[in-house]
mmCIF file of C-alpha atoms in Angstrom:
data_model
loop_
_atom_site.group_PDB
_atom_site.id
_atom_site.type_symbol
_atom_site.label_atom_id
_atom_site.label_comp_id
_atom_site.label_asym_id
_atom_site.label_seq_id
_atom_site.Cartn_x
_atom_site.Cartn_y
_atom_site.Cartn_z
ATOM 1 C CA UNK R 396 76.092 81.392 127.876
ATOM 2 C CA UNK R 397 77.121 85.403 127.501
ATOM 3 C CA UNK R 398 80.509 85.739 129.659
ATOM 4 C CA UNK R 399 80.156 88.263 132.078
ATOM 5 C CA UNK R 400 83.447 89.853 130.722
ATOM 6 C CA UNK R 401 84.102 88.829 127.323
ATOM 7 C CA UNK R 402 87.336 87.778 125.875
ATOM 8 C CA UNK R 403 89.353 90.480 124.550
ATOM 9 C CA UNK R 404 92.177 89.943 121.450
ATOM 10 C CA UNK R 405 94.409 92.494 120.625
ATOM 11 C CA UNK R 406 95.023 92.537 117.059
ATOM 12 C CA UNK R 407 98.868 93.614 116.593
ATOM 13 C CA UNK R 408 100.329 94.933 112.879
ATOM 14 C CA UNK R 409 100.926 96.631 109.878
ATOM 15 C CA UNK R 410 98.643 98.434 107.488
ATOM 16 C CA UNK R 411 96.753 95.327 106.451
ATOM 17 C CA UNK R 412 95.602 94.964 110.017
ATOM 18 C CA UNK R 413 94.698 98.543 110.543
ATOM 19 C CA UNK R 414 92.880 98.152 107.035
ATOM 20 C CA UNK R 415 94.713 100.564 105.131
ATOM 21 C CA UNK R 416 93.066 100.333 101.223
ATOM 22 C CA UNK R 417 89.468 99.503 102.658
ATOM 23 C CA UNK R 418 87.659 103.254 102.587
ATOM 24 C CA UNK R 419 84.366 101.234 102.897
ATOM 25 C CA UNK R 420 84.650 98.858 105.909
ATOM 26 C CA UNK R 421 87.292 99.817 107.106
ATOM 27 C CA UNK R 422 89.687 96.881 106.499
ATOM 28 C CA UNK R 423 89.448 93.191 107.433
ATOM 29 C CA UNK R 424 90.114 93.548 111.060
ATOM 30 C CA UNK R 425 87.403 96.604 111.361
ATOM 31 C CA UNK R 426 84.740 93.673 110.129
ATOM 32 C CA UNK R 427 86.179 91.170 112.364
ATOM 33 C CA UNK R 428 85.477 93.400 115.379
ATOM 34 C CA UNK R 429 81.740 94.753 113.905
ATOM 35 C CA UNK R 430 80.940 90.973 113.519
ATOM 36 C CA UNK R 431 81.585 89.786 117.097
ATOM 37 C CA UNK R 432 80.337 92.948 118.556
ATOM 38 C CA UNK R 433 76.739 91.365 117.204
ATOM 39 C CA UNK R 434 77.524 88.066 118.107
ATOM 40 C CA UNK R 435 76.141 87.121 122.249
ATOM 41 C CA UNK R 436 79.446 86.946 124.014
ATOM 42 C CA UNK R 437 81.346 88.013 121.278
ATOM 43 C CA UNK R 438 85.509 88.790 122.122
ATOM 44 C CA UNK R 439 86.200 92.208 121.560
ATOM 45 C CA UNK R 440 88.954 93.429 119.222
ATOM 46 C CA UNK R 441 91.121 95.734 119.303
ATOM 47 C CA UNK R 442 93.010 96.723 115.980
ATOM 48 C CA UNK R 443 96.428 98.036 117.219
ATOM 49 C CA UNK R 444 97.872 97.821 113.321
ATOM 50 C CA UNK R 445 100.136 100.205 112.720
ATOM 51 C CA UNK R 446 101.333 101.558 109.146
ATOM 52 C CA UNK R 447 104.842 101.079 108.210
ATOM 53 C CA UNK R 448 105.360 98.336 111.177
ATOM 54 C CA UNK R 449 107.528 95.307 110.459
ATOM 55 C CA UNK R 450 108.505 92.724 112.581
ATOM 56 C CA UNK R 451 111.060 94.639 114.811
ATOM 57 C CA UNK R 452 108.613 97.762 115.786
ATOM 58 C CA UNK R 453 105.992 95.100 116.179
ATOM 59 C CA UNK R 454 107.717 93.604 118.787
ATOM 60 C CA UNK R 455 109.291 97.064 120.641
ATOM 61 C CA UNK R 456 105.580 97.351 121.376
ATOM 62 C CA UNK R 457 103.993 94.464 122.090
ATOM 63 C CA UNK R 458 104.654 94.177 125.987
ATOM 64 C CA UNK R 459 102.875 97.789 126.376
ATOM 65 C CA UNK R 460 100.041 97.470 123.306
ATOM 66 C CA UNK R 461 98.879 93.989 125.396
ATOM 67 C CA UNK R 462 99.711 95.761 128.633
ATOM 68 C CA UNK R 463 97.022 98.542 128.633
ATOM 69 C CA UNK R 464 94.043 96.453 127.127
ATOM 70 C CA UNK R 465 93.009 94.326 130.029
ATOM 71 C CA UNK R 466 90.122 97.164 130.446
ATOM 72 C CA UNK R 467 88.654 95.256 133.010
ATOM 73 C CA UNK R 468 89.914 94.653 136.715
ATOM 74 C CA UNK R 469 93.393 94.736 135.570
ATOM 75 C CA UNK R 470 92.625 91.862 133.314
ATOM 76 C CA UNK R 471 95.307 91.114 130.672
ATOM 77 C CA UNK R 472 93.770 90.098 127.017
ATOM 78 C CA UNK R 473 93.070 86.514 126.627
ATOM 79 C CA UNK R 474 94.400 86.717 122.832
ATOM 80 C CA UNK R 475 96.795 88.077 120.220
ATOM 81 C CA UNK R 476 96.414 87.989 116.859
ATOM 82 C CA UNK R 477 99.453 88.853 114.607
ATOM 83 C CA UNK R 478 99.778 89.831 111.064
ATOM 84 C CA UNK R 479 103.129 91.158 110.293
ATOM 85 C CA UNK R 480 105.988 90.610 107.831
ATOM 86 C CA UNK R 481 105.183 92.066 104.531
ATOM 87 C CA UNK R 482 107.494 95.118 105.409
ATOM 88 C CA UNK R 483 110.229 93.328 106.067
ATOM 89 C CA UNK R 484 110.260 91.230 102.677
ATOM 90 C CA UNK R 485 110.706 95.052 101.133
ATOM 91 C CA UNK R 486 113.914 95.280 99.178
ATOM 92 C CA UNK R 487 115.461 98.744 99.402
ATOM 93 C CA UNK R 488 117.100 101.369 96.683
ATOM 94 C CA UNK R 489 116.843 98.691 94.098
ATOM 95 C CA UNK R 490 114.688 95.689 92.933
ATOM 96 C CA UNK R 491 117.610 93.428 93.967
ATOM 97 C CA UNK R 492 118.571 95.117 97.194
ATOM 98 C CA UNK R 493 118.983 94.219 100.513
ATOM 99 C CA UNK R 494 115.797 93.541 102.634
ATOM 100 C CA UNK R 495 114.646 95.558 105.241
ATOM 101 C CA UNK R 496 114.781 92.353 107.395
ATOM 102 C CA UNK R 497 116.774 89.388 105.920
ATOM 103 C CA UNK R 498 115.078 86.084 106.204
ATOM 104 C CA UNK R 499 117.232 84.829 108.874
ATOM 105 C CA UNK R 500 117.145 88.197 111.140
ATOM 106 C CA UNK R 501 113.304 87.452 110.337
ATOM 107 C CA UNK R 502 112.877 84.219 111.770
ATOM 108 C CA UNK R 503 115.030 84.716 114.539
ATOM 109 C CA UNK R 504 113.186 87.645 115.786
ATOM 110 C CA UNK R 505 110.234 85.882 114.784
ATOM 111 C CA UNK R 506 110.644 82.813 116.981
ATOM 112 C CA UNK R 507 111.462 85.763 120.018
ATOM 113 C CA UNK R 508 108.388 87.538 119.372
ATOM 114 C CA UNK R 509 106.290 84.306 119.510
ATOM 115 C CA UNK R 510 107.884 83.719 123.127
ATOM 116 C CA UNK R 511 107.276 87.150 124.394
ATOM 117 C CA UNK R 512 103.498 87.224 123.129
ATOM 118 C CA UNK R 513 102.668 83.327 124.268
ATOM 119 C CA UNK R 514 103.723 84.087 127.990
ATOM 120 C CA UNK R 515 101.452 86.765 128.129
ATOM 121 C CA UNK R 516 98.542 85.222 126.007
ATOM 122 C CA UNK R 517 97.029 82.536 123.189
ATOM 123 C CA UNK R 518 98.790 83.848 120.169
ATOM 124 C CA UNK R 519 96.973 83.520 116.487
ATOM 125 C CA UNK R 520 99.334 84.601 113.281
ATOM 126 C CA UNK R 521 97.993 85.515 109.563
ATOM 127 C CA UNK R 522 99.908 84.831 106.589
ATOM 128 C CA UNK R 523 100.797 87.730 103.785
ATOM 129 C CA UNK R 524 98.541 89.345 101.046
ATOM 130 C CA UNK R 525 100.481 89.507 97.277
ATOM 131 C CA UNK R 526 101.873 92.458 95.566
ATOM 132 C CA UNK R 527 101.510 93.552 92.138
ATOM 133 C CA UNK R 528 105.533 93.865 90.688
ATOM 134 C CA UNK R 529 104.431 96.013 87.976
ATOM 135 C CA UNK R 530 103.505 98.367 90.071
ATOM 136 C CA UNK R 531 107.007 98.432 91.897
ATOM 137 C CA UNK R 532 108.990 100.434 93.640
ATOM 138 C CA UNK R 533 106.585 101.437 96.359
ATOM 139 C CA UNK R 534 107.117 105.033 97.368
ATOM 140 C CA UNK R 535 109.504 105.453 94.592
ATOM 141 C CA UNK R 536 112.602 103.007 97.033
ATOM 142 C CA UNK R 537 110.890 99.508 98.001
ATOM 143 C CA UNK R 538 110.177 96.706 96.038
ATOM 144 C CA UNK R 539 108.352 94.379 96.830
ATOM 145 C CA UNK R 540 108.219 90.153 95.224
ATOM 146 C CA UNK R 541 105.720 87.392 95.130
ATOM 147 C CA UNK R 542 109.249 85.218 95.745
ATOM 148 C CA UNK R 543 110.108 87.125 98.510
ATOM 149 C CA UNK R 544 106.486 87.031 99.996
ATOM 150 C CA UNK R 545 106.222 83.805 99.553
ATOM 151 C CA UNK R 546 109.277 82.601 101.635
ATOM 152 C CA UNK R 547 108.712 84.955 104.235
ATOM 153 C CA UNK R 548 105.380 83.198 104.855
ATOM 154 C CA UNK R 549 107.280 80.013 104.820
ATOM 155 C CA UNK R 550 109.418 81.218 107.387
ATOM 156 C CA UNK R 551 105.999 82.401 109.861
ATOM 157 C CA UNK R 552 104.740 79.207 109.156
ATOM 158 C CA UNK R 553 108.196 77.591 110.071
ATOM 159 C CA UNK R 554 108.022 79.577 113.390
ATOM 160 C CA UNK R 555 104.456 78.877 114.032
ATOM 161 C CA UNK R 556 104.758 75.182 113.656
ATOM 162 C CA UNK R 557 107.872 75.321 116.105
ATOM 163 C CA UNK R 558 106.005 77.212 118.810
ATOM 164 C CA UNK R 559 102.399 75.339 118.640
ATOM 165 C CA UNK R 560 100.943 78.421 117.045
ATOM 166 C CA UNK R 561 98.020 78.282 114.876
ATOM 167 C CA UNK R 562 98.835 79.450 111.600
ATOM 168 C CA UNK R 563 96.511 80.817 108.511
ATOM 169 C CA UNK R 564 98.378 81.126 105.701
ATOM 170 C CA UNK R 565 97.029 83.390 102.817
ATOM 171 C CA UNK R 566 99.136 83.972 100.374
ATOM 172 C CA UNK R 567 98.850 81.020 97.941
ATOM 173 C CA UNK R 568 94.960 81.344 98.776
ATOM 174 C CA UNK R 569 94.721 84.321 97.657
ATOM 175 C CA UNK R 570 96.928 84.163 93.773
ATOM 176 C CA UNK R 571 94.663 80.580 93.346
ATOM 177 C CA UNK R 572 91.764 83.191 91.936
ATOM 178 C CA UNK R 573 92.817 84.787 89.074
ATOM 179 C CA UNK R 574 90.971 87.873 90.031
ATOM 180 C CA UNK R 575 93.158 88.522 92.812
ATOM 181 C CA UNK R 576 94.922 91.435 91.016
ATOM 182 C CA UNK R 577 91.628 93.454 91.060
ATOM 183 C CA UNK R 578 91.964 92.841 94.854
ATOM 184 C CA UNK R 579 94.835 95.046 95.396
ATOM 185 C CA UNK R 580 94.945 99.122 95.223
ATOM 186 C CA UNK R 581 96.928 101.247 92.537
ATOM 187 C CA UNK R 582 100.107 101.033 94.443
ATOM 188 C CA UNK R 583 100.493 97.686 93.901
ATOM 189 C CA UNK R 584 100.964 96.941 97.761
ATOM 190 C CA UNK R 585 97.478 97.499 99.872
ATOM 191 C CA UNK R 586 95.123 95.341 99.647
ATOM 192 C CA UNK R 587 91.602 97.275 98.363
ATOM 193 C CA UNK R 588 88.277 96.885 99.840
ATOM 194 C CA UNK R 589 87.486 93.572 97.853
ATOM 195 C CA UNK R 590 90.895 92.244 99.175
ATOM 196 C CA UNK R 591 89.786 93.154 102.791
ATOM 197 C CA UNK R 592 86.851 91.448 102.683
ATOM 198 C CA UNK R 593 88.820 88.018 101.263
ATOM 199 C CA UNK R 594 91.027 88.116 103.696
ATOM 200 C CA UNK R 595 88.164 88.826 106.588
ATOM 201 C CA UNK R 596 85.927 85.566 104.955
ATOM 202 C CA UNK R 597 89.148 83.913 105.687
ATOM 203 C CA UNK R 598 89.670 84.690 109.018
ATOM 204 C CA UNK R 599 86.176 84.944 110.516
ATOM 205 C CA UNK R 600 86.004 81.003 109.796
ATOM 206 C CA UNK R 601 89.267 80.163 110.800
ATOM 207 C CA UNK R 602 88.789 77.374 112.772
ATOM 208 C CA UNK R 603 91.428 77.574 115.666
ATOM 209 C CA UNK R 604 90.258 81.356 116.071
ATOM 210 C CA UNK R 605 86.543 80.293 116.528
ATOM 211 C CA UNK R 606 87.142 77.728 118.745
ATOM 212 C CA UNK R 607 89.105 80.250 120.573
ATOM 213 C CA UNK R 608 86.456 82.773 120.656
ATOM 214 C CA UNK R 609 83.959 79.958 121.469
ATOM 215 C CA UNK R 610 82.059 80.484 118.379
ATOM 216 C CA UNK R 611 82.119 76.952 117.089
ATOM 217 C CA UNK R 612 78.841 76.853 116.776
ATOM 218 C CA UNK R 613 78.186 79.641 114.849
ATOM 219 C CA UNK R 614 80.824 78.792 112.179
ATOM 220 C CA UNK R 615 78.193 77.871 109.687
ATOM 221 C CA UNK R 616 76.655 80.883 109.506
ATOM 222 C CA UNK R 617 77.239 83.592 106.828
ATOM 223 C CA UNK R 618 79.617 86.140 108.109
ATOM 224 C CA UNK R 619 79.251 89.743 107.847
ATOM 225 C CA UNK R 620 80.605 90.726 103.913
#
């Protein structure tokens, strides 16, 4: 049965959420949305990634991003999808400088984020994409580590868990195919247009977010590429 006002999920992040890398599709989230909008009843999505965000900025906005998307009777959305955190592994003037966020400041705020965003809505949270070291320092002052990425996403897994969050973690996914370097642009940060549409297979059959979406039964078949 179509809903006579379908769900609506705000998609809240960096510039992997508002598909920075992906000239084709326009970046994972941008194929998320086109899928559902051919889908009966699909949610709508809206991509409210932001370059440069990490997990502070993220959350300075959230309360007025949400706010102003009920579109609909003063509706608020019935879902938030975050994917955040990559910025704030980035290690500043040097490879073995200070963070922009260190991992306790990290999962502090995280855990307050999570709070904020689950009293207004379902929350959903992504994992993190890798980086190509060799390709360090981004912009000539950040550099950015597979170590550092990799305990970060511990740490929004650690959060999620606490909180009753569902969690997709990508990171580990993602470096298990040994192509995954050819998923990444020159800078050594973005994920490409191949890497996009990885991380979109990914999500579109994430189980928790389908069941959310009510899509269950549609799982099976072959998303959008």
């Amino acid at each position: 049965m179509v809903m006579a006002h379908p769900r609506k999920l705000v998609a809240l992040g960096d510039s992997g959420v508002f598909g920075w890398g992906d000239p084709l599709e326009g970046g994972w989230c941008e194929r998320l949305r086109r899928h559902w909008m051919e889908l009966p009843g699909g949610p709508v999505l809206y991509n409210l990634g932001v370059r440069g965000d990490g997990l502070e900025r993220l959350t300075a906005r959230l309360k007025a991003e949400v706010g102003c998307r009920g579109e609909l009777r003063r509706q608020q959305p019935q879902g938030i999808l975050l994917g955040v955190g990559l910025n704030d592994t980035a290690r500043v003037g040097r490879a073995n400088g200070r963070p922009q966020l260190d991992g306790e400041g990290f999962l502090f705020g995280l855990q307050q984020l999570l709070h904020q965003a689950k009293a207004i809505a379902p929350v959903f949270v992504i994992g993190l994409t890798p980086v190509d070291e060799a390709a360090m320092p981004y912009a000539g002052v950040l550099w950015y580590r597979l170590d550092d990425i990799r305990r970060y996403e511990g740490l929004l897994e650690e959060a999620c868990l606490e909180a009753d969050v569902p969690f997709l973690p990508l990171l580990e996914g993602l470096l298990a195919d040994p192509d995954w370097p050819q998923w990444l642009a020159s800078d050594g940060l973005h994920i490409n247009s191949e890497g996009h549409r990885q991380v979109y297979r990914r999500v579109s059959s994430w189980p928790a977010l389908l069941a959310w979406a009510d899509l269950v039964p549609l799982a099976g078949l072959t998303p959008m590429g």
